[in-house]
Amino acid sequence: MRLDRFLAEAGNGTRSEIKKSVRAGDVAVNGVIERDPGRHVDPQTDAVTVRGRAVSLELLRYFLINKPAGVVTATQDKNAGTVLDLIPAELRRGLYPVGRLDKDTEGLLLLTNDGPLGHGLLSPRRHVEKTYAAVLRVPLTVEAQARLAEGVDIGDETPTLPASVQATEDGCLLTIREGRYHQVKRMMLAVGNEVLHLRRVSMGGLVLDSDLVSGGYRPLTEEEVRGLYEAAGMPFPDT
Ligand code: URA
């Protein structure tokens, strides 16, 4: 649908007011200012903001799931079950996973139809914190902890950003502020260790409930959604 029609249907003024506002640079699509009111947007997947505020045609829904191993972080897959299959069919429409966990990684994953929030949480500029509980092949040395805390070379153009590390009985709790491909596993390999099991326990202040069964889900509270907006550096839509 056209951007100006989308904004009008979502209650952002008349078509002519909207055109003016788009041309003035008030509107961003997926984080990039868009000055063409006729540009096509997909209300399900594109993140549209007006002066930084999220715009949506739908009632926004937010679910936390405890992803089990063996399930793919995608909306569809030919060969395996997806994280969407964990949500009842009548609640599933328009939801997508915010970020990606490997097939063998478990734990906290946010599913929502709030495109702008998802976009903000994943933006490399925001450095939203994600904490993982990693079971490791060998105990983490003090030297390895110091290197992980400082940032390590995992074969990318730049080293990883400083991380927080806390040794645990069988591995560590690692908090990172990026979301590179296989990042935790590659960080551990870079310090001569290996991840045997990985579980995400928090993201942007949202914490996985200890009593949420593997494969279970629950809706977020408004306070949690507000917390995620804050973590993403975005104003909460109705304020
Ligand atoms: N880092 C990884 O290596 N895997 C994940 O699934 C998430 C972070």
PDB file of C-alpha atoms and ligand atoms in Angstrom:
ATOM      1  CA  MET A   1       0.000   0.000   0.000  1.00  0.00           C
ATOM      2  CA  ARG A   2       1.129   3.600  -0.605  1.00  0.00           C
ATOM      3  CA  LEU A   3       2.916   5.261   2.308  1.00  0.00           C
ATOM      4  CA  ASP A   4       0.491   8.247   2.390  1.00  0.00           C
ATOM      5  CA  ARG A   5      -2.540   5.934   2.439  1.00  0.00           C
ATOM      6  CA  PHE A   6      -0.995   3.817   5.170  1.00  0.00           C
ATOM      7  CA  LEU A   7      -0.394   6.940   7.297  1.00  0.00           C
ATOM      8  CA  ALA A   8      -3.916   8.277   6.646  1.00  0.00           C
ATOM      9  CA  GLU A   9      -5.537   4.966   7.643  1.00  0.00           C
ATOM     10  CA  ALA A  10      -3.469   4.931  10.808  1.00  0.00           C
ATOM     11  CA  GLY A  11      -4.901   8.338  11.737  1.00  0.00           C
ATOM     12  CA  ASN A  12      -1.993  10.641  10.966  1.00  0.00           C
ATOM     13  CA  GLY A  13      -3.942  13.446   9.266  1.00  0.00           C
ATOM     14  CA  THR A  14      -5.387  14.180   5.841  1.00  0.00           C
ATOM     15  CA  ARG A  15      -3.678  12.922   2.682  1.00  0.00           C
ATOM     16  CA  SER A  16      -2.426  16.441   1.848  1.00  0.00           C
ATOM     17  CA  GLU A  17      -1.089  17.067   5.368  1.00  0.00           C
ATOM     18  CA  ILE A  18       0.611  13.703   5.223  1.00  0.00           C
ATOM     19  CA  LYS A  19       2.208  14.374   1.839  1.00  0.00           C
ATOM     20  CA  LYS A  20       3.630  17.638   3.193  1.00  0.00           C
ATOM     21  CA  SER A  21       4.949  15.926   6.293  1.00  0.00           C
ATOM     22  CA  VAL A  22       6.555  13.094   4.280  1.00  0.00           C
ATOM     23  CA  ARG A  23       8.237  15.590   1.923  1.00  0.00           C
ATOM     24  CA  ALA A  24       9.490  17.538   4.941  1.00  0.00           C
ATOM     25  CA  GLY A  25      11.363  14.432   6.135  1.00  0.00           C
ATOM     26  CA  ASP A  26       9.172  13.570   9.144  1.00  0.00           C
ATOM     27  CA  VAL A  27       8.643   9.966   8.091  1.00  0.00           C
ATOM     28  CA  ALA A  28      11.078   7.054   8.134  1.00  0.00           C
ATOM     29  CA  VAL A  29      10.656   3.560   6.697  1.00  0.00           C
ATOM     30  CA  ASN A  30      12.865   0.929   8.293  1.00  0.00           C
ATOM     31  CA  GLY A  31      14.958   3.647   9.885  1.00  0.00           C
ATOM     32  CA  VAL A  32      15.586   5.632   6.687  1.00  0.00           C
ATOM     33  CA  ILE A  33      13.894   8.993   5.980  1.00  0.00           C
ATOM     34  CA  GLU A  34      11.446   8.583   3.083  1.00  0.00           C
ATOM     35  CA  ARG A  35      10.338  11.688   1.159  1.00  0.00           C
ATOM     36  CA  ASP A  36       8.187   9.969  -1.460  1.00  0.00           C
ATOM     37  CA  PRO A  37       4.531   9.745  -0.267  1.00  0.00           C
ATOM     38  CA  GLY A  38       3.804   7.252  -3.076  1.00  0.00           C
ATOM     39  CA  ARG A  39       6.383   4.769  -1.937  1.00  0.00           C
ATOM     40  CA  HIS A  40       5.012   1.295  -1.378  1.00  0.00           C
ATOM     41  CA  VAL A  41       5.082  -0.101   2.167  1.00  0.00           C
ATOM     42  CA  ASP A  42       4.046  -3.451   3.555  1.00  0.00           C
ATOM     43  CA  PRO A  43       2.074  -2.802   6.783  1.00  0.00           C
ATOM     44  CA  GLN A  44       3.031  -6.272   8.068  1.00  0.00           C
ATOM     45  CA  THR A  45       6.790  -6.005   7.746  1.00  0.00           C
ATOM     46  CA  ASP A  46       7.887  -2.391   7.213  1.00  0.00           C
ATOM     47  CA  ALA A  47       8.681  -0.252  10.246  1.00  0.00           C
ATOM     48  CA  VAL A  48       7.129   3.177   9.706  1.00  0.00           C
ATOM     49  CA  THR A  49       7.731   6.068  12.108  1.00  0.00           C
ATOM     50  CA  VAL A  50       6.562   9.699  12.147  1.00  0.00           C
ATOM     51  CA  ARG A  51       9.083  11.927  13.945  1.00  0.00           C
ATOM     52  CA  GLY A  52      10.379   8.802  15.672  1.00  0.00           C
ATOM     53  CA  ARG A  53       6.965   7.473  16.768  1.00  0.00           C
ATOM     54  CA  ALA A  54       5.849   4.051  15.569  1.00  0.00           C
ATOM     55  CA  VAL A  55       2.774   3.893  13.328  1.00  0.00           C
ATOM     56  CA  SER A  56       0.700   0.749  12.980  1.00  0.00           C
ATOM     57  CA  LEU A  57      -2.638  -0.299  11.509  1.00  0.00           C
ATOM     58  CA  GLU A  58      -2.953  -3.269  13.796  1.00  0.00           C
ATOM     59  CA  LEU A  59      -3.310  -3.825  17.483  1.00  0.00           C
ATOM     60  CA  LEU A  60       0.254  -4.434  18.535  1.00  0.00           C
ATOM     61  CA  ARG A  61       1.023  -7.814  20.080  1.00  0.00           C
ATOM     62  CA  TYR A  62       4.116  -8.956  21.954  1.00  0.00           C
ATOM     63  CA  PHE A  63       4.977 -12.493  23.059  1.00  0.00           C
ATOM     64  CA  LEU A  64       7.984 -13.891  24.816  1.00  0.00           C
ATOM     65  CA  ILE A  65       8.737 -17.515  23.954  1.00  0.00           C
ATOM     66  CA  ASN A  66      11.116 -20.013  25.497  1.00  0.00           C
ATOM     67  CA  LYS A  67      12.549 -21.410  22.289  1.00  0.00           C
ATOM     68  CA  PRO A  68      13.471 -25.086  22.411  1.00  0.00           C
ATOM     69  CA  ALA A  69      16.406 -26.542  20.485  1.00  0.00           C
ATOM     70  CA  GLY A  70      15.520 -27.967  17.066  1.00  0.00           C
ATOM     71  CA  VAL A  71      13.159 -25.139  16.118  1.00  0.00           C
ATOM     72  CA  VAL A  72      14.115 -22.645  13.421  1.00  0.00           C
ATOM     73  CA  THR A  73      13.938 -18.862  13.992  1.00  0.00           C
ATOM     74  CA  ALA A  74      11.906 -18.033  10.899  1.00  0.00           C
ATOM     75  CA  THR A  75       8.290 -17.518   9.923  1.00  0.00           C
ATOM     76  CA  GLN A  76       8.353 -20.568   7.650  1.00  0.00           C
ATOM     77  CA  ASP A  77      10.660 -23.460   6.885  1.00  0.00           C
ATOM     78  CA  LYS A  78      10.320 -26.436   4.566  1.00  0.00           C
ATOM     79  CA  ASN A  79      12.092 -28.930   6.782  1.00  0.00           C
ATOM     80  CA  ALA A  80      11.627 -27.963  10.428  1.00  0.00           C
ATOM     81  CA  GLY A  81       9.155 -26.414  12.847  1.00  0.00           C
ATOM     82  CA  THR A  82       9.461 -22.659  13.325  1.00  0.00           C
ATOM     83  CA  VAL A  83       9.157 -20.432  16.370  1.00  0.00           C
ATOM     84  CA  LEU A  84       5.790 -19.224  15.020  1.00  0.00           C
ATOM     85  CA  ASP A  85       4.401 -22.760  15.451  1.00  0.00           C
ATOM     86  CA  LEU A  86       4.776 -22.272  19.220  1.00  0.00           C
ATOM     87  CA  ILE A  87       2.036 -19.603  19.194  1.00  0.00           C
ATOM     88  CA  PRO A  88      -1.638 -20.606  18.711  1.00  0.00           C
ATOM     89  CA  ALA A  89      -2.738 -20.049  15.101  1.00  0.00           C
ATOM     90  CA  GLU A  90      -5.332 -17.394  16.029  1.00  0.00           C
ATOM     91  CA  LEU A  91      -2.635 -15.181  17.640  1.00  0.00           C
ATOM     92  CA  ARG A  92       0.039 -15.721  14.998  1.00  0.00           C
ATOM     93  CA  ARG A  93      -0.969 -13.324  12.220  1.00  0.00           C
ATOM     94  CA  GLY A  94       1.689 -10.735  11.391  1.00  0.00           C
ATOM     95  CA  LEU A  95       4.089 -11.856  14.133  1.00  0.00           C
ATOM     96  CA  TYR A  96       7.770 -12.184  13.397  1.00  0.00           C
ATOM     97  CA  PRO A  97      10.819 -13.010  15.517  1.00  0.00           C
ATOM     98  CA  VAL A  98      12.979 -10.094  16.650  1.00  0.00           C
ATOM     99  CA  GLY A  99      16.466 -11.333  15.923  1.00  0.00           C
ATOM    100  CA  ARG A 100      17.613 -14.852  15.408  1.00  0.00           C
ATOM    101  CA  LEU A 101      18.675 -17.716  17.621  1.00  0.00           C
ATOM    102  CA  ASP A 102      20.515 -20.674  16.083  1.00  0.00           C
ATOM    103  CA  LYS A 103      18.520 -23.869  15.645  1.00  0.00           C
ATOM    104  CA  ASP A 104      20.329 -25.454  18.599  1.00  0.00           C
ATOM    105  CA  THR A 105      20.083 -22.346  20.833  1.00  0.00           C
ATOM    106  CA  GLU A 106      17.304 -22.161  23.411  1.00  0.00           C
ATOM    107  CA  GLY A 107      15.692 -19.430  25.426  1.00  0.00           C
ATOM    108  CA  LEU A 108      14.233 -15.979  25.164  1.00  0.00           C
ATOM    109  CA  LEU A 109      12.874 -14.815  21.849  1.00  0.00           C
ATOM    110  CA  LEU A 110      10.478 -11.914  21.273  1.00  0.00           C
ATOM    111  CA  LEU A 111       7.701 -12.326  18.702  1.00  0.00           C
ATOM    112  CA  THR A 112       5.759  -9.216  17.726  1.00  0.00           C
ATOM    113  CA  ASN A 113       3.959  -7.427  14.918  1.00  0.00           C
ATOM    114  CA  ASP A 114       5.525  -4.120  16.053  1.00  0.00           C
ATOM    115  CA  GLY A 115       7.891  -3.469  13.150  1.00  0.00           C
ATOM    116  CA  PRO A 116       9.441  -0.233  14.442  1.00  0.00           C
ATOM    117  CA  LEU A 117      10.231  -1.710  17.851  1.00  0.00           C
ATOM    118  CA  GLY A 118      11.804  -4.815  16.315  1.00  0.00           C
ATOM    119  CA  HIS A 119      13.816  -2.629  14.030  1.00  0.00           C
ATOM    120  CA  GLY A 120      14.982  -0.426  16.904  1.00  0.00           C
ATOM    121  CA  LEU A 121      15.979  -3.383  19.086  1.00  0.00           C
ATOM    122  CA  LEU A 122      18.066  -4.881  16.276  1.00  0.00           C
ATOM    123  CA  SER A 123      19.663  -1.630  15.130  1.00  0.00           C
ATOM    124  CA  PRO A 124      23.447  -1.931  15.375  1.00  0.00           C
ATOM    125  CA  ARG A 125      23.499   1.678  16.610  1.00  0.00           C
ATOM    126  CA  ARG A 126      21.444   0.884  19.729  1.00  0.00           C
ATOM    127  CA  HIS A 127      23.697  -1.744  21.326  1.00  0.00           C
ATOM    128  CA  VAL A 128      20.764  -3.458  23.035  1.00  0.00           C
ATOM    129  CA  GLU A 129      22.071  -5.925  25.640  1.00  0.00           C
ATOM    130  CA  LYS A 130      21.526  -9.658  25.250  1.00  0.00           C
ATOM    131  CA  THR A 131      22.616 -12.107  27.942  1.00  0.00           C
ATOM    132  CA  TYR A 132      23.384 -15.754  27.222  1.00  0.00           C
ATOM    133  CA  ALA A 133      24.039 -18.648  29.588  1.00  0.00           C
ATOM    134  CA  ALA A 134      26.695 -20.755  27.891  1.00  0.00           C
ATOM    135  CA  VAL A 135      27.786 -24.226  28.932  1.00  0.00           C
ATOM    136  CA  LEU A 136      31.445 -24.493  27.917  1.00  0.00           C
ATOM    137  CA  ARG A 137      33.778 -27.358  27.064  1.00  0.00           C
ATOM    138  CA  VAL A 138      36.384 -26.218  29.612  1.00  0.00           C
ATOM    139  CA  PRO A 139      36.254 -23.687  32.459  1.00  0.00           C
ATOM    140  CA  LEU A 140      36.785 -20.117  31.316  1.00  0.00           C
ATOM    141  CA  THR A 141      40.217 -18.844  32.339  1.00  0.00           C
ATOM    142  CA  VAL A 142      40.658 -15.444  33.920  1.00  0.00           C
ATOM    143  CA  GLU A 143      42.672 -14.430  30.862  1.00  0.00           C
ATOM    144  CA  ALA A 144      39.872 -15.529  28.505  1.00  0.00           C
ATOM    145  CA  GLN A 145      37.350 -13.582  30.582  1.00  0.00           C
ATOM    146  CA  ALA A 146      39.483 -10.471  30.301  1.00  0.00           C
ATOM    147  CA  ARG A 147      39.820 -10.875  26.522  1.00  0.00           C
ATOM    148  CA  LEU A 148      36.076 -11.391  26.055  1.00  0.00           C
ATOM    149  CA  ALA A 149      35.389  -8.347  28.214  1.00  0.00           C
ATOM    150  CA  GLU A 150      37.691  -6.232  26.076  1.00  0.00           C
ATOM    151  CA  GLY A 151      36.546  -7.533  22.659  1.00  0.00           C
ATOM    152  CA  VAL A 152      37.938 -10.359  20.535  1.00  0.00           C
ATOM    153  CA  ASP A 153      38.798 -10.944  16.894  1.00  0.00           C
ATOM    154  CA  ILE A 154      36.204 -13.371  15.492  1.00  0.00           C
ATOM    155  CA  GLY A 155      37.318 -12.963  11.901  1.00  0.00           C
ATOM    156  CA  ASP A 156      35.113  -9.952  11.081  1.00  0.00           C
ATOM    157  CA  GLU A 157      36.312  -6.528  10.004  1.00  0.00           C
ATOM    158  CA  THR A 158      36.254  -5.287  13.587  1.00  0.00           C
ATOM    159  CA  PRO A 159      36.666  -7.007  16.959  1.00  0.00           C
ATOM    160  CA  THR A 160      33.586  -7.590  19.084  1.00  0.00           C
ATOM    161  CA  LEU A 161      32.456  -4.747  21.345  1.00  0.00           C
ATOM    162  CA  PRO A 162      33.328  -5.022  25.040  1.00  0.00           C
ATOM    163  CA  ALA A 163      31.172  -7.663  26.739  1.00  0.00           C
ATOM    164  CA  SER A 164      30.330  -8.510  30.344  1.00  0.00           C
ATOM    165  CA  VAL A 165      31.395 -11.962  31.494  1.00  0.00           C
ATOM    166  CA  GLN A 166      30.574 -13.827  34.665  1.00  0.00           C
ATOM    167  CA  ALA A 167      31.881 -17.343  35.208  1.00  0.00           C
ATOM    168  CA  THR A 168      29.302 -19.940  36.271  1.00  0.00           C
ATOM    169  CA  GLU A 169      29.612 -23.542  37.465  1.00  0.00           C
ATOM    170  CA  ASP A 170      29.613 -25.001  33.964  1.00  0.00           C
ATOM    171  CA  GLY A 171      30.466 -22.025  31.770  1.00  0.00           C
ATOM    172  CA  CYS A 172      29.531 -18.368  31.856  1.00  0.00           C
ATOM    173  CA  LEU A 173      26.913 -15.674  31.566  1.00  0.00           C
ATOM    174  CA  LEU A 174      27.896 -13.443  28.667  1.00  0.00           C
ATOM    175  CA  THR A 175      26.260 -10.096  27.902  1.00  0.00           C
ATOM    176  CA  ILE A 176      26.866  -8.730  24.413  1.00  0.00           C
ATOM    177  CA  ARG A 177      25.659  -5.529  22.765  1.00  0.00           C
ATOM    178  CA  GLU A 178      25.665  -6.702  19.145  1.00  0.00           C
ATOM    179  CA  GLY A 179      24.026  -9.499  17.187  1.00  0.00           C
ATOM    180  CA  ARG A 180      26.592 -10.936  14.812  1.00  0.00           C
ATOM    181  CA  TYR A 181      26.144 -14.327  13.184  1.00  0.00           C
ATOM    182  CA  HIS A 182      26.915 -17.152  15.684  1.00  0.00           C
ATOM    183  CA  GLN A 183      28.495 -14.456  17.821  1.00  0.00           C
ATOM    184  CA  VAL A 184      28.726 -16.196  21.184  1.00  0.00           C
ATOM    185  CA  LYS A 185      29.989 -19.455  19.687  1.00  0.00           C
ATOM    186  CA  ARG A 186      32.616 -17.597  17.664  1.00  0.00           C
ATOM    187  CA  MET A 187      33.690 -15.522  20.676  1.00  0.00           C
ATOM    188  CA  MET A 188      34.294 -18.679  22.684  1.00  0.00           C
ATOM    189  CA  LEU A 189      36.243 -20.281  19.840  1.00  0.00           C
ATOM    190  CA  ALA A 190      38.360 -17.101  19.676  1.00  0.00           C
ATOM    191  CA  VAL A 191      39.480 -17.697  23.272  1.00  0.00           C
ATOM    192  CA  GLY A 192      40.167 -21.420  22.765  1.00  0.00           C
ATOM    193  CA  ASN A 193      36.905 -22.687  24.234  1.00  0.00           C
ATOM    194  CA  GLU A 194      33.688 -24.112  22.807  1.00  0.00           C
ATOM    195  CA  VAL A 195      29.982 -23.630  23.489  1.00  0.00           C
ATOM    196  CA  LEU A 196      28.297 -26.951  24.266  1.00  0.00           C
ATOM    197  CA  HIS A 197      24.894 -25.470  25.026  1.00  0.00           C
ATOM    198  CA  LEU A 198      23.502 -21.967  24.648  1.00  0.00           C
ATOM    199  CA  ARG A 199      20.440 -20.322  26.143  1.00  0.00           C
ATOM    200  CA  ARG A 200      19.447 -16.667  25.931  1.00  0.00           C
ATOM    201  CA  VAL A 201      18.186 -15.410  29.267  1.00  0.00           C
ATOM    202  CA  SER A 202      17.521 -11.728  28.602  1.00  0.00           C
ATOM    203  CA  MET A 203      17.289  -9.046  25.946  1.00  0.00           C
ATOM    204  CA  GLY A 204      16.891  -5.295  26.413  1.00  0.00           C
ATOM    205  CA  GLY A 205      15.874  -5.771  30.050  1.00  0.00           C
ATOM    206  CA  LEU A 206      13.274  -8.423  29.193  1.00  0.00           C
ATOM    207  CA  VAL A 207      14.033 -11.533  31.257  1.00  0.00           C
ATOM    208  CA  LEU A 208      13.134 -15.153  30.516  1.00  0.00           C
ATOM    209  CA  ASP A 209      10.892 -16.496  33.305  1.00  0.00           C
ATOM    210  CA  SER A 210      12.501 -19.401  35.130  1.00  0.00           C
ATOM    211  CA  ASP A 211       9.121 -21.211  35.209  1.00  0.00           C
ATOM    212  CA  LEU A 212       8.260 -20.840  31.505  1.00  0.00           C
ATOM    213  CA  VAL A 213       8.497 -24.338  30.056  1.00  0.00           C
ATOM    214  CA  SER A 214      10.588 -25.007  26.970  1.00  0.00           C
ATOM    215  CA  GLY A 215       8.321 -24.275  23.996  1.00  0.00           C
ATOM    216  CA  GLY A 216       6.029 -22.105  26.157  1.00  0.00           C
ATOM    217  CA  TYR A 217       4.964 -18.530  25.527  1.00  0.00           C
ATOM    218  CA  ARG A 218       3.351 -15.613  27.328  1.00  0.00           C
ATOM    219  CA  PRO A 219       2.277 -12.078  26.404  1.00  0.00           C
ATOM    220  CA  LEU A 220       4.443  -9.201  27.611  1.00  0.00           C
ATOM    221  CA  THR A 221       3.159  -6.778  30.223  1.00  0.00           C
ATOM    222  CA  GLU A 222       2.831  -3.104  29.263  1.00  0.00           C
ATOM    223  CA  GLU A 223       5.711  -2.349  31.598  1.00  0.00           C
ATOM    224  CA  GLU A 224       7.909  -4.823  29.723  1.00  0.00           C
ATOM    225  CA  VAL A 225       6.951  -3.299  26.377  1.00  0.00           C
ATOM    226  CA  ARG A 226       7.793   0.153  27.745  1.00  0.00           C
ATOM    227  CA  GLY A 227      11.141  -1.224  28.903  1.00  0.00           C
ATOM    228  CA  LEU A 228      11.893  -2.513  25.416  1.00  0.00           C
ATOM    229  CA  TYR A 229      11.031   0.882  23.892  1.00  0.00           C
ATOM    230  CA  GLU A 230      13.423   2.449  26.345  1.00  0.00           C
ATOM    231  CA  ALA A 231      16.145  -0.089  25.512  1.00  0.00           C
ATOM    232  CA  ALA A 232      15.665   0.700  21.821  1.00  0.00           C
ATOM    233  CA  GLY A 233      15.870   4.459  22.556  1.00  0.00           C
ATOM    234  CA  MET A 234      12.382   5.016  21.146  1.00  0.00           C
ATOM    235  CA  PRO A 235       9.423   6.958  22.576  1.00  0.00           C
ATOM    236  CA  PHE A 236       6.536   4.736  23.667  1.00  0.00           C
ATOM    237  CA  PRO A 237       3.784   5.161  20.980  1.00  0.00           C
ATOM    238  CA  ASP A 238       0.917   6.529  23.100  1.00  0.00           C
ATOM    239  CA  THR A 239       2.898   9.083  25.088  1.00  0.00           C
TER     240      THR A 239
HETATM  241  N1  URA B   1      25.269 -16.418  19.495  1.00  0.00           N
HETATM  242  C1  URA B   1      25.348 -17.640  18.930  1.00  0.00           C
HETATM  243  O1  URA B   1      26.419 -18.143  18.678  1.00  0.00           O
HETATM  244  N2  URA B   1      24.189 -18.285  18.656  1.00  0.00           N
HETATM  245  C2  URA B   1      22.973 -17.773  18.946  1.00  0.00           C
HETATM  246  O2  URA B   1      21.960 -18.427  18.679  1.00  0.00           O
HETATM  247  C3  URA B   1      22.907 -16.508  19.535  1.00  0.00           C
HETATM  248  C4  URA B   1      24.072 -15.847  19.804  1.00  0.00           C
END
